[in-house]
Short mmCIF file of C-alpha atoms (C1' of nucleotides) and ligand atoms in Angstrom, two decimals:
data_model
loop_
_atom_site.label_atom_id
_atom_site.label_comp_id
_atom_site.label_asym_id
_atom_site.label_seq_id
_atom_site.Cartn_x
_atom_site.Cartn_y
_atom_site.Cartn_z
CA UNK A 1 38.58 -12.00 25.34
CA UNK A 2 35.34 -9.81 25.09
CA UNK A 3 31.80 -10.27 26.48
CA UNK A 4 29.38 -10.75 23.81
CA UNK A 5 27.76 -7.40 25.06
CA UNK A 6 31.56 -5.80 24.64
CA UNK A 7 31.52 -7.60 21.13
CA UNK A 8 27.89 -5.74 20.53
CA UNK A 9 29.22 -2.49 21.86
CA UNK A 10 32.47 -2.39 19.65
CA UNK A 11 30.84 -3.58 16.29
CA UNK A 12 27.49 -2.10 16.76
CA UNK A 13 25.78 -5.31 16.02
CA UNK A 14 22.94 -6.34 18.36
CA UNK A 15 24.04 -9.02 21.22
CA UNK A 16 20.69 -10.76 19.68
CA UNK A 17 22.21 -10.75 16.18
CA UNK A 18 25.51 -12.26 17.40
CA UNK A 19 23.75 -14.81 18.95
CA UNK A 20 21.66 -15.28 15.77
CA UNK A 21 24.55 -15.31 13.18
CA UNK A 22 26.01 -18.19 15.53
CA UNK A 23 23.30 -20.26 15.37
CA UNK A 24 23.26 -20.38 11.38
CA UNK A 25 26.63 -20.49 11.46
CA UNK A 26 27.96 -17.42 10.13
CA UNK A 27 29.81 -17.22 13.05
CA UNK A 28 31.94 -20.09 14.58
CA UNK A 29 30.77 -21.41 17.82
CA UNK A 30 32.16 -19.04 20.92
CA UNK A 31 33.88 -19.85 23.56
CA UNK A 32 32.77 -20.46 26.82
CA UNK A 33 33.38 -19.00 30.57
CA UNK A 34 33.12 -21.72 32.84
CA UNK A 35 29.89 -20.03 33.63
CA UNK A 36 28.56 -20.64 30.17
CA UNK A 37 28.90 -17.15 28.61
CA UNK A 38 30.32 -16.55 25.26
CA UNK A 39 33.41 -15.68 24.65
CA UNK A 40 35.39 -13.76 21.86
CA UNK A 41 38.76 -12.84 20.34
CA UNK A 42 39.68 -10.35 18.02
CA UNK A 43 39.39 -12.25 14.88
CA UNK A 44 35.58 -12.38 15.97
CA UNK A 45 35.62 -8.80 15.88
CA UNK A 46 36.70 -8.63 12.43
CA UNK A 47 34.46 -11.38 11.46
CA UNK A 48 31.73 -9.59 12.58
CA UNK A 49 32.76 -6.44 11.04
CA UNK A 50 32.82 -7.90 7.85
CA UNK A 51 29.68 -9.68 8.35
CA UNK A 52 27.88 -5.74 9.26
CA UNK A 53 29.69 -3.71 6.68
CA UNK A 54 28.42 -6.35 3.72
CA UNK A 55 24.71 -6.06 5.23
CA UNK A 56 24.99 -2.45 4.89
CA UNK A 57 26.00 -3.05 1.48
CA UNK A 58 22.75 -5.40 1.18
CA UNK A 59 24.71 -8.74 0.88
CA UNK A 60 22.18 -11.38 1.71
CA UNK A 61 23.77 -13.25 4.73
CA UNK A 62 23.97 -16.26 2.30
CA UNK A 63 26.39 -14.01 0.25
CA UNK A 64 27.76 -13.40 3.04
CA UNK A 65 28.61 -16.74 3.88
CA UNK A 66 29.92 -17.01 0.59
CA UNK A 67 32.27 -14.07 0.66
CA UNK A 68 33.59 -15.26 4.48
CA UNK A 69 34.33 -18.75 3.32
CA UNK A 70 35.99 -16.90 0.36
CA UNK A 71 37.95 -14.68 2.30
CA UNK A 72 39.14 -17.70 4.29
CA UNK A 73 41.46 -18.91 1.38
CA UNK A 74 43.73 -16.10 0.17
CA UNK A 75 45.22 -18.12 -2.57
CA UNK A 76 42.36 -18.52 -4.67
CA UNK A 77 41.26 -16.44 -7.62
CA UNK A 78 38.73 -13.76 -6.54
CA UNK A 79 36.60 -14.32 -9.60
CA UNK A 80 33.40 -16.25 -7.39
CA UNK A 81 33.86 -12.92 -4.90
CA UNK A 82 33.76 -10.32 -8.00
CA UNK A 83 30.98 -12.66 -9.29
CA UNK A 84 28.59 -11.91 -5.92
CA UNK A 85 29.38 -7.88 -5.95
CA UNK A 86 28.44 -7.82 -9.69
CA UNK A 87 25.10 -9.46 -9.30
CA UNK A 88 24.90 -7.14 -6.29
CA UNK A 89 25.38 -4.35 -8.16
CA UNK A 90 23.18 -5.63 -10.54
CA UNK A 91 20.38 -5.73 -8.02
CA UNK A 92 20.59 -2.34 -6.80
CA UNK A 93 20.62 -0.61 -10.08
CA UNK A 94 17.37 -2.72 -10.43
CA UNK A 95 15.76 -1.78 -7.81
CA UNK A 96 16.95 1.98 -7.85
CA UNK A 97 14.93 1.79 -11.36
CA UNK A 98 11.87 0.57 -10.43
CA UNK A 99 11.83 2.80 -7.66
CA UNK A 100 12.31 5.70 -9.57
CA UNK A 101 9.58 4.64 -11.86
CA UNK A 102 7.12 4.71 -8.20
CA UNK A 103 8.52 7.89 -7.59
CA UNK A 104 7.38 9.48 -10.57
CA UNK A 105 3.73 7.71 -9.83
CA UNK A 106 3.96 8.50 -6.93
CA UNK A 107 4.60 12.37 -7.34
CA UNK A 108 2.32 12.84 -10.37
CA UNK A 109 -0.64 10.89 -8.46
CA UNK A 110 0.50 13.62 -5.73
CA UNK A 111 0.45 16.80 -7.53
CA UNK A 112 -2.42 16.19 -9.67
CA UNK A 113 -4.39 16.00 -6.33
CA UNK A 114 -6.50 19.22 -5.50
CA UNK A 115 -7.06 17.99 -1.82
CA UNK A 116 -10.84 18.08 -2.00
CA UNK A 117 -13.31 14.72 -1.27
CA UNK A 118 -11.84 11.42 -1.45
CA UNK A 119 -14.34 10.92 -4.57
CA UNK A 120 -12.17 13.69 -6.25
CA UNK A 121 -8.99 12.36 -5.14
CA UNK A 122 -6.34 11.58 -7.88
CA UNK A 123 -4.01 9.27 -4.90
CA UNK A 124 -7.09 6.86 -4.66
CA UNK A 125 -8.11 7.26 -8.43
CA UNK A 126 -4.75 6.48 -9.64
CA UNK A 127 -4.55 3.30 -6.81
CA UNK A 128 -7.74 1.76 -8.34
CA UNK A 129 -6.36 2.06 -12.05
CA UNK A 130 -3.47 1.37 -13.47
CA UNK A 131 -4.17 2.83 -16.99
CA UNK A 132 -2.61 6.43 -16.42
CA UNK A 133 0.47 5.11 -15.25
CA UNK A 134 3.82 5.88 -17.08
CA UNK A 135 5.46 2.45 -15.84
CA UNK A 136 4.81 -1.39 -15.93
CA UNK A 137 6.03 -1.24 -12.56
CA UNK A 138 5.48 -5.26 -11.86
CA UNK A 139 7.18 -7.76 -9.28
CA UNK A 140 8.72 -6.87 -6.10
CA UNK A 141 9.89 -2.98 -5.13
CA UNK B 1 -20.14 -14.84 -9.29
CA UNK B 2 -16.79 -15.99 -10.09
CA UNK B 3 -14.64 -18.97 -8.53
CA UNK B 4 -11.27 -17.99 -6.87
CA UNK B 5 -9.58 -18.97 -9.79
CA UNK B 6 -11.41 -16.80 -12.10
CA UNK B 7 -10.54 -13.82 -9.92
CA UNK B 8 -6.96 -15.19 -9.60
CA UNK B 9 -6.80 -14.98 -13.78
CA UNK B 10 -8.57 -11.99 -14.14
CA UNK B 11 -6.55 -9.65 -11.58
CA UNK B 12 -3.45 -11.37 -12.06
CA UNK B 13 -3.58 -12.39 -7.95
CA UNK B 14 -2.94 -15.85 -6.60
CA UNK B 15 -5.21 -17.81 -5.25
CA UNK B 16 -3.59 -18.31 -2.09
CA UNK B 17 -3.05 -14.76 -1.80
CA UNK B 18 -6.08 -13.56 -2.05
CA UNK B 19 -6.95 -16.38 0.72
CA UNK B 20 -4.64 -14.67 2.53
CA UNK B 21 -5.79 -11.11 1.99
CA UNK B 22 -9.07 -12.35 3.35
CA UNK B 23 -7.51 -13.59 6.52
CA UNK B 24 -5.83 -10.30 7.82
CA UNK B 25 -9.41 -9.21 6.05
CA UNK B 26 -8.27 -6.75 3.67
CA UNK B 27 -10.89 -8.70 1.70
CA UNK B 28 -14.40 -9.38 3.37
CA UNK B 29 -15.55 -12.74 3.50
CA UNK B 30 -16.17 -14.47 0.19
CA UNK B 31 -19.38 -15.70 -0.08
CA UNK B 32 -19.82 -19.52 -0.62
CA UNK B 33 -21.34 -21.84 -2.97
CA UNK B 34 -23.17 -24.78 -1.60
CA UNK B 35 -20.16 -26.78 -1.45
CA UNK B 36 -18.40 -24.29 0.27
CA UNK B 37 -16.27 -22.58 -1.81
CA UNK B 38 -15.79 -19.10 -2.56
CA UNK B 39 -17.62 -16.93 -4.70
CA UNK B 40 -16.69 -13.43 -5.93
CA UNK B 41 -18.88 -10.59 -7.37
CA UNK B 42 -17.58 -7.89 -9.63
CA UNK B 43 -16.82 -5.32 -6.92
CA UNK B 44 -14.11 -7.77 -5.22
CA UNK B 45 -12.60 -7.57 -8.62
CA UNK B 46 -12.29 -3.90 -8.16
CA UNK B 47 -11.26 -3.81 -4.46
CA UNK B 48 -8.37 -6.61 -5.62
CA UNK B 49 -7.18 -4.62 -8.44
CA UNK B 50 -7.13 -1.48 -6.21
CA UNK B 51 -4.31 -3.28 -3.40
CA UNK B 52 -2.70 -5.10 -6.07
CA UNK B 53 -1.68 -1.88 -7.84
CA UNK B 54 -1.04 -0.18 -4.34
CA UNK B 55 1.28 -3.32 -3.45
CA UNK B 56 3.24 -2.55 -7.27
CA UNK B 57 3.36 1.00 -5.98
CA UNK B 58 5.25 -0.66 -3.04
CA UNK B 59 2.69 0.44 -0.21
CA UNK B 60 2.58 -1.90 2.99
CA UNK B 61 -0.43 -3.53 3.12
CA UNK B 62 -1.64 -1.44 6.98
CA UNK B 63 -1.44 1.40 4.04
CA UNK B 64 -3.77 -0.34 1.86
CA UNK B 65 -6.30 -1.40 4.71
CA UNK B 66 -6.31 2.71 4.96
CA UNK B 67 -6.37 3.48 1.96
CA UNK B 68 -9.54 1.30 0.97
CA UNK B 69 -11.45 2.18 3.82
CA UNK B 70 -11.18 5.74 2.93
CA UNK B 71 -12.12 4.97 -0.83
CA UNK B 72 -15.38 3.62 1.15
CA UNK B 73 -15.90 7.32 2.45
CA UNK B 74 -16.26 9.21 -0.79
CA UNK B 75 -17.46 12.23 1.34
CA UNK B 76 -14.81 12.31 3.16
CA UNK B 77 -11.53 14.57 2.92
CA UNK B 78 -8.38 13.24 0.96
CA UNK B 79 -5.89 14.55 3.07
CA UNK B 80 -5.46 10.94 4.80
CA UNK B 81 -4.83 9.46 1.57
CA UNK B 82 -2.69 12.18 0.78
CA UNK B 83 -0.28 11.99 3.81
CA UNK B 84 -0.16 8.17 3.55
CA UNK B 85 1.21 8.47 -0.26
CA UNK B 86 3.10 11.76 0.65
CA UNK B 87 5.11 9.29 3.54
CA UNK B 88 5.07 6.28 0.46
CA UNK B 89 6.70 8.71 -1.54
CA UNK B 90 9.02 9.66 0.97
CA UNK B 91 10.18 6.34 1.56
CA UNK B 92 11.09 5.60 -1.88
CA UNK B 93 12.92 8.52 -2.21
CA UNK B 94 15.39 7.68 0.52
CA UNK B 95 15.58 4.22 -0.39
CA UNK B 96 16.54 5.80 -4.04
CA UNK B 97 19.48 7.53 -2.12
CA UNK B 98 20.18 4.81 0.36
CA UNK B 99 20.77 2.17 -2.82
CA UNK B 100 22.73 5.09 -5.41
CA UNK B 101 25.07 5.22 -2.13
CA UNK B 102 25.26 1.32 -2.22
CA UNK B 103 25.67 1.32 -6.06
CA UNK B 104 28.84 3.58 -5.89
CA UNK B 105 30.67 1.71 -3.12
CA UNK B 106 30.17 -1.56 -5.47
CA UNK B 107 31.07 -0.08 -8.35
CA UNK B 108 34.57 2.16 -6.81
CA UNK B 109 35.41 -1.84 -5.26
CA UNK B 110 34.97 -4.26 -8.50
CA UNK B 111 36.64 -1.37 -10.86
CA UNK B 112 39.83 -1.35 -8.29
CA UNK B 113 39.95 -5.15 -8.01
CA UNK B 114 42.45 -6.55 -10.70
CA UNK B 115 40.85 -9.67 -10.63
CA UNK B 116 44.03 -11.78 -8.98
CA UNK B 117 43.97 -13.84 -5.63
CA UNK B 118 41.37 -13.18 -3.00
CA UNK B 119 44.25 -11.65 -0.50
CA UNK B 120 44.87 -9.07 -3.47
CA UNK B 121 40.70 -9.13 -3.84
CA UNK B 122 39.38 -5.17 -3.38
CA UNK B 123 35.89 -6.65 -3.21
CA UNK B 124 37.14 -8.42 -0.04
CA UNK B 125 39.15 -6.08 1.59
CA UNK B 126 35.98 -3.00 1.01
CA UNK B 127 33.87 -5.30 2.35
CA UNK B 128 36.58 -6.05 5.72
CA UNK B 129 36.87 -2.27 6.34
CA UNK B 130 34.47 0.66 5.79
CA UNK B 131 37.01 3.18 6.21
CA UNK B 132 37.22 4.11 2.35
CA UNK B 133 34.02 3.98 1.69
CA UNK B 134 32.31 7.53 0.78
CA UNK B 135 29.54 7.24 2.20
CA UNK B 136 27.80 5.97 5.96
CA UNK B 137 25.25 3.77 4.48
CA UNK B 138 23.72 3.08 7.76
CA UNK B 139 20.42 1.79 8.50
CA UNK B 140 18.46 -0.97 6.45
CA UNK B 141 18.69 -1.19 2.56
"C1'" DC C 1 27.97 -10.64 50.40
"C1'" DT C 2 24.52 -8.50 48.21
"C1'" DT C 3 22.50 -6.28 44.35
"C1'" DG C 4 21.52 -5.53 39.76
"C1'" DA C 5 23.22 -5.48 35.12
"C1'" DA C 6 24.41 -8.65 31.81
"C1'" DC C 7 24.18 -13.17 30.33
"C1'" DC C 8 21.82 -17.74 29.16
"C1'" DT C 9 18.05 -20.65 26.44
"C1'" DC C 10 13.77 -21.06 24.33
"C1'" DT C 11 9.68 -19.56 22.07
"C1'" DA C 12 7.10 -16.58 19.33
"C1'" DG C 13 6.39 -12.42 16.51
"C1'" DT C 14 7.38 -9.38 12.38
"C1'" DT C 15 5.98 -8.71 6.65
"C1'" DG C 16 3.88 -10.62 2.77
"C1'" DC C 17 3.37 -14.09 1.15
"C1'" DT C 18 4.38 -19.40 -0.68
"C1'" DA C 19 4.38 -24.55 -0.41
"C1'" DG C 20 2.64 -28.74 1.04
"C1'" DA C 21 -0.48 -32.38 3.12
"C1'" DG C 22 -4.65 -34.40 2.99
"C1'" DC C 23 -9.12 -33.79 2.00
"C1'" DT C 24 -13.63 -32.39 -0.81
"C1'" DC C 25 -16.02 -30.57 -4.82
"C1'" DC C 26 -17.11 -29.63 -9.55
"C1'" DT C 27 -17.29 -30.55 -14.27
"C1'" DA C 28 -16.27 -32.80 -18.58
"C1'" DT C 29 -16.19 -36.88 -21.01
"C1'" DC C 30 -17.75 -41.57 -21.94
"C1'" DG D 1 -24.79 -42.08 -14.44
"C1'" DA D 2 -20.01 -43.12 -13.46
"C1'" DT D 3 -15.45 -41.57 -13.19
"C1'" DA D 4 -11.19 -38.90 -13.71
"C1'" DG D 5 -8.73 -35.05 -12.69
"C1'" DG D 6 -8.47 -30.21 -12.01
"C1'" DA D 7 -9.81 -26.85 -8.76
"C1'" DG D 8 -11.21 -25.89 -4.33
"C1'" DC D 9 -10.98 -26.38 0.93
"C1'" DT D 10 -8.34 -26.01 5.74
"C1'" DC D 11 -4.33 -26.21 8.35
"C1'" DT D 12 0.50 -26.05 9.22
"C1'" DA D 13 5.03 -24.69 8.26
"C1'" DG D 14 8.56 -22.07 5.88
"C1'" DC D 15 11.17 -17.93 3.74
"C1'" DA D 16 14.66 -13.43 5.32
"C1'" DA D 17 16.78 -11.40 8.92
"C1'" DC D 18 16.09 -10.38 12.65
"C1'" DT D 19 13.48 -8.61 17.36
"C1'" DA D 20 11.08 -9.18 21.76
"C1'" DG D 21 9.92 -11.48 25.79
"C1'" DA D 22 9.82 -15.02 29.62
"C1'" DG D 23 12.16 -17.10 33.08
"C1'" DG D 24 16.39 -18.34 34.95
"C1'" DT D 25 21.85 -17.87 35.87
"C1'" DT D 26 26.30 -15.48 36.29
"C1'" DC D 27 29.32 -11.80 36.89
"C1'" DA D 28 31.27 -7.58 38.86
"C1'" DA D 29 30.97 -3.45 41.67
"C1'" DG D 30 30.48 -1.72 46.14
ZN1 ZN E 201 -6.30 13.52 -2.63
ZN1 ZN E 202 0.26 1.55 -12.31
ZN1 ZN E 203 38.49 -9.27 -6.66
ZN1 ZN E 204 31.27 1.26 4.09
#
DNA sequence: CTTGAACCTCTAGTTGCTAGAGCTCCTATC
DNA sequence: GATAGGAGCTCTAGCAACTAGAGGTTCAAG
């Protein structure tokens, strides 16, 4: 049985986060010490694992909880869990295109700058209208 | 002098937004009609349009409080400007990496699953263990 | 047996808004 | 001029996914 600071240490997950993926139940309640301190098996360390590794993927933690409940019954089809990568997927090639799209703004509000007086300055002229942009660029980066 | 609404419809801001961007006073102080309510001259119209499109251009709001009070000092030199969209730009371009790594790990995962039982699942089992991924993908998405 | 690191709970802060309650005001129609 | 209802007002709370701090307890090394 692990500390929760020995759980931190081994899954690189912040004893604050443990604490806080407990309390909306992402993780089962610990054990105890009869001193009150959490305590934790190895199939906590996995759990938590798998909890990291799908945030670094940029799984919401609601996926998350999806994909743990999911994982909990091996017999089922794995259609819902192919379901929440897909629209995953889906969201980063979004988002890699509209940020490409404020990269190219971004570089041609840059170049076009000759780094004189702020009244000359192409970054703040381009900020204050949108007509020479390329993109649409709307909603959320 | 235009109501909050009219200001909403013309720069495509809500109203409770732009409530908001006077609180943290990225706006000044409206003035007020005799029953209190807001009233907006052209030149808000301007200074709204001006952090709307640097919000689409995906700059934090501390940016934009920079960026407009530069735009006040047309006498000034650009180079602050300059460095602020020089670190925007650099921002987006490693979030552009960041997410391509993201949208390779997805895609190598759903085209090995074969779509059978979750303990069969390769969606699951990339997520459990980040051993075959290719790349770190550390650090927020 | 003492010391200090690690643990506990609870609250509040972060970013950029959004939603709601409960009220007042303005304007259009009759 | 009365009235209906849309728009405005303030204030509080909520979202995601944590992070930081206060103030107190427990554990483990020496
Ligand atoms: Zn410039
Ligand atoms: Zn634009
Ligand atoms: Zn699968
Ligand atoms: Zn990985």
């Amino acid at each position: 049985m692990l500390s929760i600071g020995k759980l931190s240490a081994t899954t690189g997950v912040k004893v604050p986060t443990i604490r806080y993926y407990e309390e909306i139940g992402l993780l089962p309640e610990a054990e105890r010490s009869a001193g009150n301190q959490r305590l934790y098996a190895t199939k906590a360390q996995e759990r938590l694992a798998f909890i990291r590794h799908s945030r670094e993927l940029g799984f919401s933690l609601d996926d998350i909880r999806e994909l743990l409940s999911l994982s909990d019954r091996p017999d089922m089809s794995c259609a819902a869990a192919d379901v929440i990568a897909t629209r995953q997927l889906g969201f980063v090639k979004d988002r890699i295109t509209r940020l490409q799209a404020l990269q190219q703004e971004l570089e041609r509000m840059l170049t076009q700058c000759a780094q004189g007086t702020i009244s000359d300055c192409k970054v703040i002229e381009a900020l204050s209208n949108h007509e020479n942009c390329l993109h649409p660029h709307h909603g959320e980066v």
